Amino acid sequence: MIRPILKMGDPRLLRHAEPVTDFANPALAELIADMFDTMHAVEGVGLAAPQIGVNLQLVIFGFGKNARYPDAPAVPETILINPQLTPLSQETEDGWEGCLSVPGLRGLVPRWKLLHYEGMDQFGNRISRDVEDFHARVVQHEVDHLEGILYPIRIKDMTQFGYVDVLFPELEADSDE
Ligand code: NI
């Protein structure tokens, strides 16, 4: 079931999310299915539970080819619960980000280039990965949502923040983000 996505300004996007403790609860599987339905309906590359008003440490991400980020390499479809992030070097990289909760806009955001992340999948099995570049960026963006952080707060140069149809007129006009 597609759920409404909260937009910037909604105080529910500013909360610290609670850890998931009950992996056997069928409501968790239903929530994850709804998150994928919602993300796919708007061609998102990731979605965090707080974006649909659920204050849990749960994010999903991944795609093969995405119209909103045509140059991005594929990222495996992942359900990441109770995540912990550790940068693998101090090196950061600037890249353009959008957010389904900040429709129509993009900003240039610095992120760790090399990232280790850990967490659980939907069954409570451990996930542990070292990633880089866009994959690392997506994870950092989604996990920020669990701490009430939206990407505009991370933009260093506010001249590099604007409307996606102005910045990237070549992107599909029918995308609502
Ligand atoms: Ni977002």
Short mmCIF file of C-alpha atoms and ligand atoms in Angstrom, two decimals:
data_model
loop_
_atom_site.label_atom_id
_atom_site.label_comp_id
_atom_site.label_asym_id
_atom_site.label_seq_id
_atom_site.Cartn_x
_atom_site.Cartn_y
_atom_site.Cartn_z
CA MET A 1 0.00 0.00 0.00
CA ILE A 2 1.33 3.39 -1.02
CA ARG A 3 1.58 5.71 1.97
CA PRO A 4 1.72 9.53 1.94
CA ILE A 5 5.26 10.92 2.24
CA LEU A 6 5.73 13.64 4.84
CA LYS A 7 7.27 16.86 3.60
CA MET A 8 9.85 19.16 5.14
CA GLY A 9 8.21 21.29 7.80
CA ASP A 10 6.43 18.33 9.37
CA PRO A 11 7.81 17.94 12.89
CA ARG A 12 7.65 14.14 12.58
CA LEU A 13 10.66 14.37 10.23
CA LEU A 14 12.74 15.91 13.02
CA ARG A 15 12.49 13.12 15.59
CA HIS A 16 15.09 10.58 16.66
CA ALA A 17 13.76 7.18 15.57
CA GLU A 18 13.42 4.24 17.96
CA PRO A 19 15.24 0.93 17.42
CA VAL A 20 13.28 -2.03 16.05
CA THR A 21 13.09 -4.76 18.69
CA ASP A 22 10.35 -7.12 17.50
CA PHE A 23 11.47 -8.73 14.24
CA ALA A 24 8.74 -11.39 14.40
CA ASN A 25 5.92 -8.84 14.36
CA PRO A 26 3.95 -9.20 11.09
CA ALA A 27 3.38 -5.44 11.19
CA LEU A 28 7.10 -5.04 10.39
CA ALA A 29 6.80 -7.01 7.13
CA GLU A 30 3.71 -5.03 6.21
CA LEU A 31 5.50 -1.75 6.90
CA ILE A 32 8.45 -2.78 4.71
CA ALA A 33 6.15 -3.80 1.87
CA ASP A 34 4.37 -0.45 2.11
CA MET A 35 7.71 1.37 2.06
CA PHE A 36 8.75 -0.40 -1.16
CA ASP A 37 5.34 0.31 -2.74
CA THR A 38 5.72 3.97 -1.78
CA MET A 39 9.34 4.29 -2.92
CA HIS A 40 8.69 2.59 -6.26
CA ALA A 41 5.57 4.69 -6.91
CA VAL A 42 7.67 7.86 -6.92
CA GLU A 43 10.87 6.34 -8.40
CA GLY A 44 12.81 6.97 -5.23
CA VAL A 45 16.22 5.44 -4.58
CA GLY A 46 15.64 5.22 -0.83
CA LEU A 47 13.06 5.79 1.86
CA ALA A 48 13.22 6.00 5.64
CA ALA A 49 10.33 4.94 7.88
CA PRO A 50 10.04 8.42 9.46
CA GLN A 51 9.19 9.78 6.00
CA ILE A 52 5.87 7.94 6.21
CA GLY A 53 5.41 8.92 9.83
CA VAL A 54 6.73 5.71 11.43
CA ASN A 55 9.37 6.55 14.03
CA LEU A 56 11.51 3.42 13.68
CA GLN A 57 15.16 2.90 12.71
CA LEU A 58 14.32 1.35 9.37
CA VAL A 59 15.42 2.43 5.91
CA ILE A 60 15.16 0.85 2.48
CA PHE A 61 17.17 1.69 -0.62
CA GLY A 62 18.41 0.26 -3.88
CA PHE A 63 17.71 0.34 -7.58
CA GLY A 64 18.98 -0.95 -10.91
CA LYS A 65 18.52 2.08 -13.13
CA ASN A 66 16.83 5.21 -11.89
CA ALA A 67 15.36 8.03 -13.99
CA ARG A 68 15.95 10.57 -11.23
CA TYR A 69 19.67 9.70 -10.98
CA PRO A 70 20.50 8.42 -14.49
CA ASP A 71 24.26 8.47 -13.95
CA ALA A 72 24.22 6.57 -10.65
CA PRO A 73 25.52 2.99 -10.58
CA ALA A 74 23.12 0.29 -9.36
CA VAL A 75 22.77 -0.20 -5.61
CA PRO A 76 21.48 -3.55 -4.29
CA GLU A 77 17.97 -3.51 -2.89
CA THR A 78 18.45 -3.40 0.87
CA ILE A 79 16.38 -3.30 4.03
CA LEU A 80 18.52 -1.85 6.81
CA ILE A 81 17.32 -1.80 10.40
CA ASN A 82 19.00 -0.26 13.48
CA PRO A 83 21.96 0.92 11.37
CA GLN A 84 25.39 2.03 12.57
CA LEU A 85 27.66 3.98 10.21
CA THR A 86 31.43 4.34 10.39
CA PRO A 87 33.47 6.35 7.87
CA LEU A 88 36.49 4.40 6.57
CA SER A 89 38.47 7.54 5.87
CA GLN A 90 38.11 11.25 6.46
CA GLU A 91 37.67 11.84 2.73
CA THR A 92 34.40 13.45 1.69
CA GLU A 93 32.84 13.86 -1.73
CA ASP A 94 30.30 16.42 -2.95
CA GLY A 95 27.26 15.08 -4.81
CA TRP A 96 23.77 16.21 -5.78
CA GLU A 97 20.95 14.95 -3.59
CA GLY A 98 17.23 15.18 -3.62
CA CYS A 99 14.73 13.88 -1.13
CA LEU A 100 11.16 12.67 -1.46
CA SER A 101 10.35 14.87 1.57
CA VAL A 102 11.82 17.93 -0.16
CA PRO A 103 10.15 17.63 -3.57
CA GLY A 104 11.42 19.51 -6.58
CA LEU A 105 14.78 20.51 -5.15
CA ARG A 106 18.41 19.34 -5.29
CA GLY A 107 21.44 20.38 -3.33
CA LEU A 108 25.16 19.66 -3.37
CA VAL A 109 25.98 17.73 -0.19
CA PRO A 110 29.34 16.52 1.16
CA ARG A 111 29.31 12.90 2.38
CA TRP A 112 31.90 10.34 3.49
CA LYS A 113 33.26 8.69 0.35
CA LEU A 114 34.14 5.35 1.98
CA LEU A 115 31.67 3.96 4.47
CA HIS A 116 31.22 0.90 6.63
CA TYR A 117 27.67 0.17 7.68
CA GLU A 118 26.07 -2.44 9.87
CA GLY A 119 22.57 -3.29 10.88
CA MET A 120 19.92 -5.96 10.57
CA ASP A 121 17.73 -7.13 7.74
CA GLN A 122 14.00 -7.74 8.16
CA PHE A 123 14.66 -11.17 9.70
CA GLY A 124 17.14 -9.86 12.27
CA ASN A 125 20.16 -11.20 10.33
CA ARG A 126 23.27 -9.05 10.51
CA ILE A 127 24.27 -6.87 7.55
CA SER A 128 27.86 -5.59 7.37
CA ARG A 129 29.20 -3.84 4.26
CA ASP A 130 31.99 -1.56 3.08
CA VAL A 131 30.76 0.71 0.30
CA GLU A 132 31.73 3.85 -1.56
CA ASP A 133 30.45 6.73 -3.65
CA PHE A 134 26.72 6.77 -4.48
CA HIS A 135 25.91 3.70 -2.40
CA ALA A 136 27.63 5.34 0.58
CA ARG A 137 25.79 8.59 -0.12
CA VAL A 138 22.36 6.95 -0.22
CA VAL A 139 22.96 5.17 3.08
CA GLN A 140 24.15 8.37 4.78
CA HIS A 141 21.15 10.29 3.44
CA GLU A 142 18.63 7.67 4.59
CA VAL A 143 20.21 7.14 8.00
CA ASP A 144 20.20 10.92 8.53
CA HIS A 145 16.39 10.67 8.40
CA LEU A 146 16.55 8.48 11.52
CA GLU A 147 18.20 11.34 13.38
CA GLY A 148 15.80 13.99 12.16
CA ILE A 149 18.27 15.42 9.63
CA LEU A 150 17.17 16.51 6.16
CA TYR A 151 19.89 17.06 3.55
CA PRO A 152 19.48 20.86 3.16
CA ILE A 153 21.00 21.31 6.61
CA ARG A 154 24.20 19.63 5.31
CA ILE A 155 24.64 21.88 2.27
CA LYS A 156 27.81 23.93 2.70
CA ASP A 157 27.33 26.34 -0.21
CA MET A 158 23.71 27.47 -0.49
CA THR A 159 24.33 28.71 -4.04
CA GLN A 160 24.39 24.98 -4.87
CA PHE A 161 20.74 24.41 -3.92
CA GLY A 162 17.87 24.80 -6.33
CA TYR A 163 14.99 23.44 -8.33
CA VAL A 164 15.70 20.21 -10.13
CA ASP A 165 14.01 21.32 -13.36
CA VAL A 166 16.29 24.38 -13.46
CA LEU A 167 19.49 22.60 -12.41
CA PHE A 168 18.93 19.44 -14.45
CA PRO A 169 16.47 20.23 -17.27
CA GLU A 170 17.45 16.97 -19.00
CA LEU A 171 15.86 14.87 -16.25
CA GLU A 172 12.38 13.52 -16.87
CA ALA A 173 9.86 16.28 -16.34
CA ASP A 174 7.19 13.91 -15.04
CA SER A 175 9.21 13.03 -11.96
CA ASP A 176 7.61 14.78 -9.01
CA GLU A 177 10.84 15.07 -7.11
NI NI B 1 15.38 11.81 1.97
#
